[in-house]
PDB file of C-alpha atoms and ligand atoms in Angstrom:
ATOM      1  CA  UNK O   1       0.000   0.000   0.000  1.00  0.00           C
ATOM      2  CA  UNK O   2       1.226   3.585  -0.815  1.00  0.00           C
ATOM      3  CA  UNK O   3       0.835   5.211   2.380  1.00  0.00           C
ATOM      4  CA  UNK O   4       1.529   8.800   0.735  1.00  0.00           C
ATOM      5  CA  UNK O   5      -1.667   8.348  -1.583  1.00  0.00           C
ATOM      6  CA  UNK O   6      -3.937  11.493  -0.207  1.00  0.00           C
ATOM      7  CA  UNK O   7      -7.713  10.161  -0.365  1.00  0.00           C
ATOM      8  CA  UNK O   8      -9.012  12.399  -3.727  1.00  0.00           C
ATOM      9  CA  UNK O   9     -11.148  14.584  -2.177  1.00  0.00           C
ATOM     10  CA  UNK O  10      -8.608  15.996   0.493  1.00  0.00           C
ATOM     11  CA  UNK O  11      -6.951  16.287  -2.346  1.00  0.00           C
ATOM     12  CA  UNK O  12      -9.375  18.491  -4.255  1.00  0.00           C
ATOM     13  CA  UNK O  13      -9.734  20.556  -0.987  1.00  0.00           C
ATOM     14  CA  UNK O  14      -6.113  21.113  -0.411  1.00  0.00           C
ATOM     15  CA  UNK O  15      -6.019  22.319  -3.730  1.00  0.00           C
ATOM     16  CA  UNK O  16      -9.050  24.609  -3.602  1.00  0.00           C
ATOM     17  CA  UNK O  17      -7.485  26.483  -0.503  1.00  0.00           C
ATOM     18  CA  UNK O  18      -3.605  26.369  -1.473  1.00  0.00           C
ATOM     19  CA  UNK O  19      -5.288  28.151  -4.838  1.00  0.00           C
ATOM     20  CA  UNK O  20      -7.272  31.065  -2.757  1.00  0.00           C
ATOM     21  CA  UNK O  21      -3.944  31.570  -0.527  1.00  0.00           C
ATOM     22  CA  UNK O  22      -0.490  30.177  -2.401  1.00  0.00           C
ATOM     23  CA  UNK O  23      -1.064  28.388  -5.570  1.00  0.00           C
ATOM     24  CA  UNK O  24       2.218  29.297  -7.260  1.00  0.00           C
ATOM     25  CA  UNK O  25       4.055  28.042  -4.137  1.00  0.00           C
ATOM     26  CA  UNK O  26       2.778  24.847  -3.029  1.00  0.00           C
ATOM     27  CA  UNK O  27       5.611  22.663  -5.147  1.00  0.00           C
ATOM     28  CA  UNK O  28       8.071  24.779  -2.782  1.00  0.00           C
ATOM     29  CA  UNK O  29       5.836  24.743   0.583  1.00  0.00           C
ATOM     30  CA  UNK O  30       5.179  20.836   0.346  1.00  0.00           C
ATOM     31  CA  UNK O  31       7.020  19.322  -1.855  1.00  0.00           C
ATOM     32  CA  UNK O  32       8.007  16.744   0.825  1.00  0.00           C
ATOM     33  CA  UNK O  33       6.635  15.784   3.374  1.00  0.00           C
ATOM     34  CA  UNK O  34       3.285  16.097   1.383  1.00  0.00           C
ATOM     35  CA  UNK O  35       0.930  18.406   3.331  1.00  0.00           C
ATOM     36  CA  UNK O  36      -1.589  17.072   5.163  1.00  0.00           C
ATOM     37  CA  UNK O  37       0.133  13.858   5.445  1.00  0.00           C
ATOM     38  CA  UNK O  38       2.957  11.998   4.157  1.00  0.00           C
ATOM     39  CA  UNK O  39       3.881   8.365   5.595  1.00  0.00           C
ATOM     40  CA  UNK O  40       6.650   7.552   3.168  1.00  0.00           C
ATOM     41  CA  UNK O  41       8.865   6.693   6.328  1.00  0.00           C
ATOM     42  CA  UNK O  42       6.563   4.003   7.072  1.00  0.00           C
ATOM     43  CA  UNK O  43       6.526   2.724   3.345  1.00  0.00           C
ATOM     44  CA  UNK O  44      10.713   2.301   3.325  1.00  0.00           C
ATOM     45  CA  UNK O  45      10.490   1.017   6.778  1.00  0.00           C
ATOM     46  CA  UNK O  46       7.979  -1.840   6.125  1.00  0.00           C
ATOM     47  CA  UNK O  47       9.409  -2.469   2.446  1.00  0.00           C
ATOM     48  CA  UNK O  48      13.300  -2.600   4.303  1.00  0.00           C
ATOM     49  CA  UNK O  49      14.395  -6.207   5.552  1.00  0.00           C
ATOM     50  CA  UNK O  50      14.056  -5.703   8.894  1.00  0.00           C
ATOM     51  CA  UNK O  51      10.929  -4.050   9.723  1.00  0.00           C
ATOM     52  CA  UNK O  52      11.398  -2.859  13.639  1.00  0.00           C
ATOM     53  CA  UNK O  53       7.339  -3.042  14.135  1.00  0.00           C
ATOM     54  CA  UNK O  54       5.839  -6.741  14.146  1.00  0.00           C
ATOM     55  CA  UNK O  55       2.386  -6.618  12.237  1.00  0.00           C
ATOM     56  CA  UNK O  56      -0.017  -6.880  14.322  1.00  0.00           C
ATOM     57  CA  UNK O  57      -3.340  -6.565  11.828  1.00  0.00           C
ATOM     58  CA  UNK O  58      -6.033  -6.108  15.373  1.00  0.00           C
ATOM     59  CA  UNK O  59      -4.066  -3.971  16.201  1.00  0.00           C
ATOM     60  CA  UNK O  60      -6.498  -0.566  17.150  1.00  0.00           C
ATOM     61  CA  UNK O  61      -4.505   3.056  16.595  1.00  0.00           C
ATOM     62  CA  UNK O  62      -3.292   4.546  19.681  1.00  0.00           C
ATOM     63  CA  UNK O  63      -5.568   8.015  19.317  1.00  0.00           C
ATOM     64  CA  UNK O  64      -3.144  10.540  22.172  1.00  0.00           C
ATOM     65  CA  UNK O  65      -5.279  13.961  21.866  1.00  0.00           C
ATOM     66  CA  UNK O  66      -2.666  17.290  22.914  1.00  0.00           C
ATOM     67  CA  UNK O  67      -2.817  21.305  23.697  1.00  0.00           C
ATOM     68  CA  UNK O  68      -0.116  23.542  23.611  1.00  0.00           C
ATOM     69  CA  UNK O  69      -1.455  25.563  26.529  1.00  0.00           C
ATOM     70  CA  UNK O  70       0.392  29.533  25.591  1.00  0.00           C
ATOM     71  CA  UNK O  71      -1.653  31.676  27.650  1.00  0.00           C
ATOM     72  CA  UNK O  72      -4.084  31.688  30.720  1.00  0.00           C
ATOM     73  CA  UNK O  73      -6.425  31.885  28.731  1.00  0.00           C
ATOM     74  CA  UNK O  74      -5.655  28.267  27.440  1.00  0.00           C
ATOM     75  CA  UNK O  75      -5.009  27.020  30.512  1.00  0.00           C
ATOM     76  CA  UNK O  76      -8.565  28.358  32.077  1.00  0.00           C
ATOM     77  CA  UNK O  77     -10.256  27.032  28.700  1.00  0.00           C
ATOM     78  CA  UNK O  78      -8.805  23.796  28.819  1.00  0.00           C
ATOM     79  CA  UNK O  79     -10.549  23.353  32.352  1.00  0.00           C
ATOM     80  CA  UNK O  80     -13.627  24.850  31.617  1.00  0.00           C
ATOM     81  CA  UNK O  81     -14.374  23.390  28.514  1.00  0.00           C
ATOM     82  CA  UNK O  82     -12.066  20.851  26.623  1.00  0.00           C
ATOM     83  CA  UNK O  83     -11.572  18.597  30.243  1.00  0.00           C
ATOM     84  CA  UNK O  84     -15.214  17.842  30.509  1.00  0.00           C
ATOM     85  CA  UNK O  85     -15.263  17.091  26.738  1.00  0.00           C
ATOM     86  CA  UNK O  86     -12.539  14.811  26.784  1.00  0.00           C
ATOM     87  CA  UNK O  87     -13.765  13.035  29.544  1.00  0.00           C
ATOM     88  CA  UNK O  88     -17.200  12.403  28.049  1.00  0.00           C
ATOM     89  CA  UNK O  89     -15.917  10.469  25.415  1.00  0.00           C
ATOM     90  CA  UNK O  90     -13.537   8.599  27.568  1.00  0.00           C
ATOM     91  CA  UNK O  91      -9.965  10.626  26.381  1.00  0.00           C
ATOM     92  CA  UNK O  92      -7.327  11.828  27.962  1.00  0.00           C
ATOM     93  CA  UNK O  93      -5.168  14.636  26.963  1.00  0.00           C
ATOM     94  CA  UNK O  94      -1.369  15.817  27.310  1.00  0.00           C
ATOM     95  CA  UNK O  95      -1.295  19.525  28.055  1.00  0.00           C
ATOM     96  CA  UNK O  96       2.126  21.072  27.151  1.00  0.00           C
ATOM     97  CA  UNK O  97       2.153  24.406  29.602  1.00  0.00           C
ATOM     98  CA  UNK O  98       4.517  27.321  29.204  1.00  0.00           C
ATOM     99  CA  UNK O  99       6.109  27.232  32.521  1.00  0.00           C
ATOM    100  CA  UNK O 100       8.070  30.455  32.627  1.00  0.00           C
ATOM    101  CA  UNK O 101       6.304  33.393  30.465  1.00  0.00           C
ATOM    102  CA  UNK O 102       3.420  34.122  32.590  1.00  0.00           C
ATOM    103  CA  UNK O 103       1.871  33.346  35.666  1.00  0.00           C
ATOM    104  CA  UNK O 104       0.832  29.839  35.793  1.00  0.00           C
ATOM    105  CA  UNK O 105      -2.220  29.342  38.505  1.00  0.00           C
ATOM    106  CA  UNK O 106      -1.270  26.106  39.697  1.00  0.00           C
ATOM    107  CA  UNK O 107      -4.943  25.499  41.346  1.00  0.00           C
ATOM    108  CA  UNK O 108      -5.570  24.725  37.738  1.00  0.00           C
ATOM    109  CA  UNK O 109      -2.778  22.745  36.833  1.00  0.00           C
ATOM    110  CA  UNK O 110      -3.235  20.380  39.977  1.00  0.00           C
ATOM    111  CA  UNK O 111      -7.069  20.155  38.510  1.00  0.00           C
ATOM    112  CA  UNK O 112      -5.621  18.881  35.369  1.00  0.00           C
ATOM    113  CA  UNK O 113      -3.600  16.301  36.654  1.00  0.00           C
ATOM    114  CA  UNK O 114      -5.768  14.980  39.424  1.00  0.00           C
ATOM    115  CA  UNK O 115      -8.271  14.312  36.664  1.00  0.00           C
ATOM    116  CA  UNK O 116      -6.398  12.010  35.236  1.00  0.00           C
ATOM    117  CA  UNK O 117      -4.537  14.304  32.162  1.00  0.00           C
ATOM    118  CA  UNK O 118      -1.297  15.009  31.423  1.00  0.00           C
ATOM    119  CA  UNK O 119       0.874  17.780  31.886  1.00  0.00           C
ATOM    120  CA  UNK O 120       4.239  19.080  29.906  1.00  0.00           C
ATOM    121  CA  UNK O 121       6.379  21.362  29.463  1.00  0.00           C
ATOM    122  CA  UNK O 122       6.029  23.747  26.318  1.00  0.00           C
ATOM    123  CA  UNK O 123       9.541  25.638  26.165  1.00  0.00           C
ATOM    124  CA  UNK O 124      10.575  28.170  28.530  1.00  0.00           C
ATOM    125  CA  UNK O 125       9.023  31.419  27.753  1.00  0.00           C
ATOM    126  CA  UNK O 126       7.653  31.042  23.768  1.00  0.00           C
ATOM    127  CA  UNK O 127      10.097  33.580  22.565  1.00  0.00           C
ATOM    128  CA  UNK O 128      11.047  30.645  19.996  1.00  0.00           C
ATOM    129  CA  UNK O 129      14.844  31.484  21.535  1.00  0.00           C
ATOM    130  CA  UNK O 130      15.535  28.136  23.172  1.00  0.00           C
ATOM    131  CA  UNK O 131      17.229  25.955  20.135  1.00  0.00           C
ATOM    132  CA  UNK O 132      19.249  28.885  19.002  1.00  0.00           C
ATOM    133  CA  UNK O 133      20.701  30.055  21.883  1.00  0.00           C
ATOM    134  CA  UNK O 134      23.899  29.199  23.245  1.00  0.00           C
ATOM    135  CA  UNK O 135      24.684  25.912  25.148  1.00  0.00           C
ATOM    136  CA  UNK O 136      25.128  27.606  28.287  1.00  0.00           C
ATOM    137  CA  UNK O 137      21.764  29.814  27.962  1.00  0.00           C
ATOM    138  CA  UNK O 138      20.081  27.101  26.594  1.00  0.00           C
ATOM    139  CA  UNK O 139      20.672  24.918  29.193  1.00  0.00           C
ATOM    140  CA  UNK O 140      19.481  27.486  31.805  1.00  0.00           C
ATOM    141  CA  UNK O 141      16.025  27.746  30.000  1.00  0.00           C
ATOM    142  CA  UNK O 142      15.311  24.392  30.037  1.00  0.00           C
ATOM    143  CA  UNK O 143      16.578  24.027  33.946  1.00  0.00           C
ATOM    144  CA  UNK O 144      14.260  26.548  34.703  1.00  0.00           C
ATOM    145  CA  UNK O 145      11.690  24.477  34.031  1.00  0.00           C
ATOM    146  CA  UNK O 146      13.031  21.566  36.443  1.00  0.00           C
ATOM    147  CA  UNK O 147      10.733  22.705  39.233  1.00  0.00           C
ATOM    148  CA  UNK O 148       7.068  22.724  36.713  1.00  0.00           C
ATOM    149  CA  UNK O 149       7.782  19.514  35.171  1.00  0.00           C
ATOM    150  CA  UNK O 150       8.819  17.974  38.815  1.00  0.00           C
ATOM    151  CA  UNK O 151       5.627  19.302  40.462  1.00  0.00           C
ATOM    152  CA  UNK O 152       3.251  17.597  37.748  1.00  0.00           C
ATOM    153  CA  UNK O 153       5.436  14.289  36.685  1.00  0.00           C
ATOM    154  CA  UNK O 154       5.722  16.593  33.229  1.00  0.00           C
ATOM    155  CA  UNK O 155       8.251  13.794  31.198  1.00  0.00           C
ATOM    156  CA  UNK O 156       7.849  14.985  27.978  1.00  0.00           C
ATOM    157  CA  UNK O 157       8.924  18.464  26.016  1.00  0.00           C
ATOM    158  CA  UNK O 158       7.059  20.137  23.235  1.00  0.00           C
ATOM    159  CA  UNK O 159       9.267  23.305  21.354  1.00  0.00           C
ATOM    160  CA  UNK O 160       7.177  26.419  20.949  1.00  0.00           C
ATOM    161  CA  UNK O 161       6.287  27.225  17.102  1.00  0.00           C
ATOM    162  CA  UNK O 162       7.858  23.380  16.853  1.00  0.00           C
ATOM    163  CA  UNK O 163      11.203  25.329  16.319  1.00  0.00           C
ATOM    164  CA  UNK O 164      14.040  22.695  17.424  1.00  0.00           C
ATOM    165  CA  UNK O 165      17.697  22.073  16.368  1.00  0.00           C
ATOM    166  CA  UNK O 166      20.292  19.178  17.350  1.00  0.00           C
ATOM    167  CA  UNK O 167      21.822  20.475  20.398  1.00  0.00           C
ATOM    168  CA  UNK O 168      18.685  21.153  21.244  1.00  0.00           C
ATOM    169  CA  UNK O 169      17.410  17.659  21.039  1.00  0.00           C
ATOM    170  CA  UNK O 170      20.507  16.620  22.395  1.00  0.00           C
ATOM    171  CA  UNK O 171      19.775  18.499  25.698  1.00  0.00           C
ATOM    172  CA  UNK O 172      16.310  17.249  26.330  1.00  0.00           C
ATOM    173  CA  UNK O 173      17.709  14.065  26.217  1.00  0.00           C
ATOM    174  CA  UNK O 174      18.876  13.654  30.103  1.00  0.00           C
ATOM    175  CA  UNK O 175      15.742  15.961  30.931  1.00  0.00           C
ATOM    176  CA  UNK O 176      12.750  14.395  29.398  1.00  0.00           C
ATOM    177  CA  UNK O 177      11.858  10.915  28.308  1.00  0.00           C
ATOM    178  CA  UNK O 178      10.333  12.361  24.855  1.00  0.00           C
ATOM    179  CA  UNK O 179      10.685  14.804  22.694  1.00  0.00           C
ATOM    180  CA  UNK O 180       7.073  15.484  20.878  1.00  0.00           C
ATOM    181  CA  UNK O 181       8.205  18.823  18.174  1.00  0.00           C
ATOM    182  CA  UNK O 182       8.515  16.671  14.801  1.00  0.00           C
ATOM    183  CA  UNK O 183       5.081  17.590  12.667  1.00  0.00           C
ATOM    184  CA  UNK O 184       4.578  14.278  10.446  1.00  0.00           C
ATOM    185  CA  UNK O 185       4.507  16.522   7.552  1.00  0.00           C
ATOM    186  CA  UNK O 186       4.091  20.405   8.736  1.00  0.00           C
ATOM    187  CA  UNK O 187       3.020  22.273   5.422  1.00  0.00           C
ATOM    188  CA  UNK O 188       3.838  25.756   5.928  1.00  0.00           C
ATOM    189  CA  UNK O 189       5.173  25.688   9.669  1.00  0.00           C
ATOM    190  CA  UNK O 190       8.019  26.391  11.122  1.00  0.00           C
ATOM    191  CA  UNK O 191       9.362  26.084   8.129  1.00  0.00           C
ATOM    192  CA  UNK O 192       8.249  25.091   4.484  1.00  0.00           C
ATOM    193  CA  UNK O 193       9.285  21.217   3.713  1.00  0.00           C
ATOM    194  CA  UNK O 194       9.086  20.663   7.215  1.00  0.00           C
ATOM    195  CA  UNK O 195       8.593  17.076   8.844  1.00  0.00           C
ATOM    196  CA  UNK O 196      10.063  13.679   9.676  1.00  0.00           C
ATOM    197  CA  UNK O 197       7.273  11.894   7.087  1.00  0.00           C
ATOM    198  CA  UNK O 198       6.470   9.096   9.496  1.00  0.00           C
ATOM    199  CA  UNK O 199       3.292   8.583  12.276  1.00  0.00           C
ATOM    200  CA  UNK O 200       5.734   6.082  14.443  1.00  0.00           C
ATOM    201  CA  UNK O 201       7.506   7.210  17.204  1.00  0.00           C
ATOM    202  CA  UNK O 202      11.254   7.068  16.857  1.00  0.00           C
ATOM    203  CA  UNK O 203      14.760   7.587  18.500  1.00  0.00           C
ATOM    204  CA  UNK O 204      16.568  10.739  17.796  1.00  0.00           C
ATOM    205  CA  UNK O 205      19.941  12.242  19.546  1.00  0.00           C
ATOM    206  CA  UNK O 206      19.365   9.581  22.021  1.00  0.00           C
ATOM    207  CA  UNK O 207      15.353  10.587  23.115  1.00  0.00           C
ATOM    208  CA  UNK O 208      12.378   9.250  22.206  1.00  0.00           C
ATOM    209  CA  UNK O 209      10.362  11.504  19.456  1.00  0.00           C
ATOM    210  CA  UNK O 210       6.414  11.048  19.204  1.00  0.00           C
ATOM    211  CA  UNK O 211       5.402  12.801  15.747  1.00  0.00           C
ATOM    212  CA  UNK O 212       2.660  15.628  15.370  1.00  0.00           C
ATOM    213  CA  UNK O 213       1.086  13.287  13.053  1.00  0.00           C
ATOM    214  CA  UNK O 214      -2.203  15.007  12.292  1.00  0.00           C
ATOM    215  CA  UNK O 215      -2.623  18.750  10.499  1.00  0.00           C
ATOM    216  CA  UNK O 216      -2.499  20.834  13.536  1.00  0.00           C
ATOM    217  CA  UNK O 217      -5.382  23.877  14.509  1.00  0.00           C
ATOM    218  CA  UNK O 218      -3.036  26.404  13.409  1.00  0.00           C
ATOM    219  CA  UNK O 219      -1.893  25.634  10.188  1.00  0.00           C
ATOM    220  CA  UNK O 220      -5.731  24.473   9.059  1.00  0.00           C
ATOM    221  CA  UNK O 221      -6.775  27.863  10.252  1.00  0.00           C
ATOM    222  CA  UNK O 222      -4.500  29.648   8.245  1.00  0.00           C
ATOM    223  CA  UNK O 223      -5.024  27.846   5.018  1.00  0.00           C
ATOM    224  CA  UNK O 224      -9.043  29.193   5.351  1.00  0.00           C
ATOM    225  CA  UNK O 225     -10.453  25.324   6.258  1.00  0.00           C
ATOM    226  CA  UNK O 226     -13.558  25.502   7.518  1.00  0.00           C
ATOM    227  CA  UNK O 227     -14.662  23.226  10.549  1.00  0.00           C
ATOM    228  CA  UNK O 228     -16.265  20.736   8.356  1.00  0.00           C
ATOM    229  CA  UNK O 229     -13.276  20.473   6.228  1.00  0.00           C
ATOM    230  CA  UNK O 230     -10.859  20.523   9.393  1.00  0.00           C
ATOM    231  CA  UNK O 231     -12.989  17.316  10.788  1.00  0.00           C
ATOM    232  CA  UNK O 232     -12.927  15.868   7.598  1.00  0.00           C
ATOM    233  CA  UNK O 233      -9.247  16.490   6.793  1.00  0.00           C
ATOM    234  CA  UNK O 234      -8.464  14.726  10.365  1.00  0.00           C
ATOM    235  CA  UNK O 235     -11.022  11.380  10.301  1.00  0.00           C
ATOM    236  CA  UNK O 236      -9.253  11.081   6.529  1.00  0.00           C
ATOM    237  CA  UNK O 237      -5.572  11.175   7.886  1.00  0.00           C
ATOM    238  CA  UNK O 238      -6.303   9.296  11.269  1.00  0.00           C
ATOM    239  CA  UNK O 239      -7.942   6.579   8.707  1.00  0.00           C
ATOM    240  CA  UNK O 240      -4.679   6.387   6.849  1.00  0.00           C
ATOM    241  CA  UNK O 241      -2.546   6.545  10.262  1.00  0.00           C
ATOM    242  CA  UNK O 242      -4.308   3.753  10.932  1.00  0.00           C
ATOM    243  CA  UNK O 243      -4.102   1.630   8.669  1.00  0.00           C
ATOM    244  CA  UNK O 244      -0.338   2.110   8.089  1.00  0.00           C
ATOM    245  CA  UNK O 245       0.027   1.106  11.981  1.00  0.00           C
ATOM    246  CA  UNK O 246       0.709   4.742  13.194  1.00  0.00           C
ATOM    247  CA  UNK O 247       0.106   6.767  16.329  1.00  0.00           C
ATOM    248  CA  UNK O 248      -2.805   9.126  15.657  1.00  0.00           C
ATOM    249  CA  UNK O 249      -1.064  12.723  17.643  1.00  0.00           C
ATOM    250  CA  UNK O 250      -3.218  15.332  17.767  1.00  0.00           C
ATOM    251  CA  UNK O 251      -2.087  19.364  18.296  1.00  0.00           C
ATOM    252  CA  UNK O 252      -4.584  22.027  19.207  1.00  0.00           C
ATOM    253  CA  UNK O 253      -4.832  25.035  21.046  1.00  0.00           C
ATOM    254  CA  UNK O 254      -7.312  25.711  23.456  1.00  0.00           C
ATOM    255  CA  UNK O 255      -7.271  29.699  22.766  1.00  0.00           C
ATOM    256  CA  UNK O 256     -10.667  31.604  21.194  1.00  0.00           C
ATOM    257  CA  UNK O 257      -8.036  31.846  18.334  1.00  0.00           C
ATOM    258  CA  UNK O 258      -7.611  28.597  17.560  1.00  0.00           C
ATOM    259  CA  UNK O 259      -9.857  25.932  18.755  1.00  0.00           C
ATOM    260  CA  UNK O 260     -11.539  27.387  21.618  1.00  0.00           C
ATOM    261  CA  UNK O 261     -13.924  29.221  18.844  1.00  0.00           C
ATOM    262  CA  UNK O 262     -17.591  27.756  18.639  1.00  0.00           C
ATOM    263  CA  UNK O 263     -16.614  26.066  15.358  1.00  0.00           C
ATOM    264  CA  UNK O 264     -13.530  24.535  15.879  1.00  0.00           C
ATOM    265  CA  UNK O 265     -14.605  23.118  18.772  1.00  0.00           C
ATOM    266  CA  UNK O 266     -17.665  21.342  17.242  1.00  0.00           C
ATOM    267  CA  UNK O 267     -15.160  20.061  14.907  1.00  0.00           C
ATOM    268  CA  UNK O 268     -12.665  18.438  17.452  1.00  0.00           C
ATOM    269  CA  UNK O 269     -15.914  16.973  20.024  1.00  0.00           C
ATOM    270  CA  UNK O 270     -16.972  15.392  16.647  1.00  0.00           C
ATOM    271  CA  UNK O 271     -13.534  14.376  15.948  1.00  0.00           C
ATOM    272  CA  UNK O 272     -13.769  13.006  19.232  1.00  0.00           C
ATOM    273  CA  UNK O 273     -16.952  11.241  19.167  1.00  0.00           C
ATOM    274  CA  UNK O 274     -15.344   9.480  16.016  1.00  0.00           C
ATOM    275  CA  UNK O 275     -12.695   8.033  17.506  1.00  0.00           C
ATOM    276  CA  UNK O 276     -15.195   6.741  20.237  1.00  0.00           C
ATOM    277  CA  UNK O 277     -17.391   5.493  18.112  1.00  0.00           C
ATOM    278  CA  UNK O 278     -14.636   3.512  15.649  1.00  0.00           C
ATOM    279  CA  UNK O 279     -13.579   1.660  18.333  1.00  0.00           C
ATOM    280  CA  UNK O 280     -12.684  -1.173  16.131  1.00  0.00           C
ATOM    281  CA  UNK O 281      -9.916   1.382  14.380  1.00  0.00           C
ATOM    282  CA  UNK O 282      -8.726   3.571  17.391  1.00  0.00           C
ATOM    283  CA  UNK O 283      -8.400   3.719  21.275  1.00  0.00           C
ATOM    284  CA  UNK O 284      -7.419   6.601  23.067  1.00  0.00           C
ATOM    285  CA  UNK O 285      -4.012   6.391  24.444  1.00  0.00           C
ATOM    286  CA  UNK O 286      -1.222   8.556  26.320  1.00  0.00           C
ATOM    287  CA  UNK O 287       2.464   9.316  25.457  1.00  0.00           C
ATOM    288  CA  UNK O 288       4.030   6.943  28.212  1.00  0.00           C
ATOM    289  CA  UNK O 289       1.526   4.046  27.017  1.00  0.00           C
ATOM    290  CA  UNK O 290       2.654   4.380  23.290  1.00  0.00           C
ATOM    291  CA  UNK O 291       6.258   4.834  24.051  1.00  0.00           C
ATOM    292  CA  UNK O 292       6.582   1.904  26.534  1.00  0.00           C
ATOM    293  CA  UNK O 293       5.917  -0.302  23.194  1.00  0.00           C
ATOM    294  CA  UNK O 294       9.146   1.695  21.630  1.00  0.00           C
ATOM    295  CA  UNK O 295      12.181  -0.370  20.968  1.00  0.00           C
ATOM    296  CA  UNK O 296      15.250   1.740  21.566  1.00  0.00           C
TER     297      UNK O 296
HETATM  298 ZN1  LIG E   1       2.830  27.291  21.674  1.00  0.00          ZN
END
């Protein structure tokens, strides 16, 4: 199977948006990975001679649902409103917090956690700084964050604006036990051509990576999706995630920007109620549950 065939129709509605917004630059935006999902990893990997994952065909997608919490705003919406949705449908979701930019009301964050979610740690202070700054500074950002990710058992690290470098992976390594920054295939963002082309979890610079597999809020927004086509766009590529024995990894923001507006938010509890309701596909997981079943 050709994991990198796009169903037609996400096709035709990729098109019909790249054409309002960036026609003439799509071949240079996405010409690999190919945007909204490219699994071509997974192709070589089962086509090499010694394919690392045994096939297990009942095997049901690992569905691990994630918010890059960058305000508190986020943080209040996430409690108010994407908690109690999450929990109706039986899910669980990894929060990735800022820990050092503004003032974090840890009544909340305890809320989170005793529920049952998870909690990580989102960069230092989102000034997108972090991977680029020298060893010594960089070092002290991440350190600063010792004290968050102690508090709430935070064990895995998410860049902000997915902006990360070697050294930088390199450093998380005796910090966290994954790394999740690596967009499957991340269109425009951070930068064009972006993306490790693969819905498995891997081993880079000696820490675990788990991929941002599915189209995240942001980068749908942008291209002018509407929520139908978002929902649509994400049952299509969790489908194909699934059947190519991925991790379905989903990124959104809890922000009125992003998906904390009336219709994004019908789009993801209906993206939710899918994965609850294809049970015989999907099953909602957690990072620690997905990695444990990562050889190293
Ligand atoms: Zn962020």
């Amino acid at each position: 199977m050709n994991y990198r065939v796009v169903p037609g129709w996400a096709r035709a509605v990729v098109a019909s948006a790249i054409g309002r917004r960036n026609r003439k630059r799509v071949d240079r935006w996405a010409a690999f990975p190919q945007w909204p999902i490219d699994l071509s990893t997974d192709v070589l990997e089962d086509l090499s001679d010694v394919p690392r994952h045994a096939d297990h065909s009942t095997r049901r997608a690992p569905v691990i649902v994630t918010h890059d919490i960058d305000s508190p705003e986020g943080l209040l919406n996430l409690v108010s409103r994407f908690l109690p949705l999450e929990e109706s449908v039986g899910a669980r979701s990894t929060n990735y917090i800022v820990p050092c930019a503004w003032r974090v009301e840890h009544a909340l964050v305890g809320e989170v956690v005793s529920r049952g979610h998870g909690v990580g740690v989102h960069g230092y202070d989102h000034s997108n700084t972090t991977p680029f700054a020298a060893p010594a500074e960089r070092i002290r950002r991440l350190d600063a964050a010792r004290g968050f990710a102690e508090r709430y058992a935070a064990t895995g690290y998410r860049a902000p604006s997915l902006l990360r470098t070697r050294p930088l992976l390199r450093d998380l390594g005796p910090r966290f036990r994954y790394d999740s920054s690596i967009p499957t295939a991340g269109g425009l963002f951070p930068t064009p051509n972006n993306g490790c082309a693969t819905a498995r979890p891997f081993r880079i610079e000696d820490i675990l990576e788990l991929p941002i597999t599915l189209p995240r809020d942001g980068t749908l927004r942008f291209l002018g999706f509407s929520p139908d086509e978002v929902l649509r766009i994400w049952m299509e590529c969790a489908d194909l995630i699934a059947r190519s024995r991925g991790a379905v990894v989903l990124l959104t923001h809890c922000e009125r920007r992003f998906s904390g507006q009336a219709g994004m938010f019908g789009a993801y509890r209906r993206f939710l109620e899918y994965v609850r309701d294809r049970h015989d596909l999907f099953v909602f997981s957690n990072p620690s549950s997905v990695l444990a079943g990562v050889s190293s």
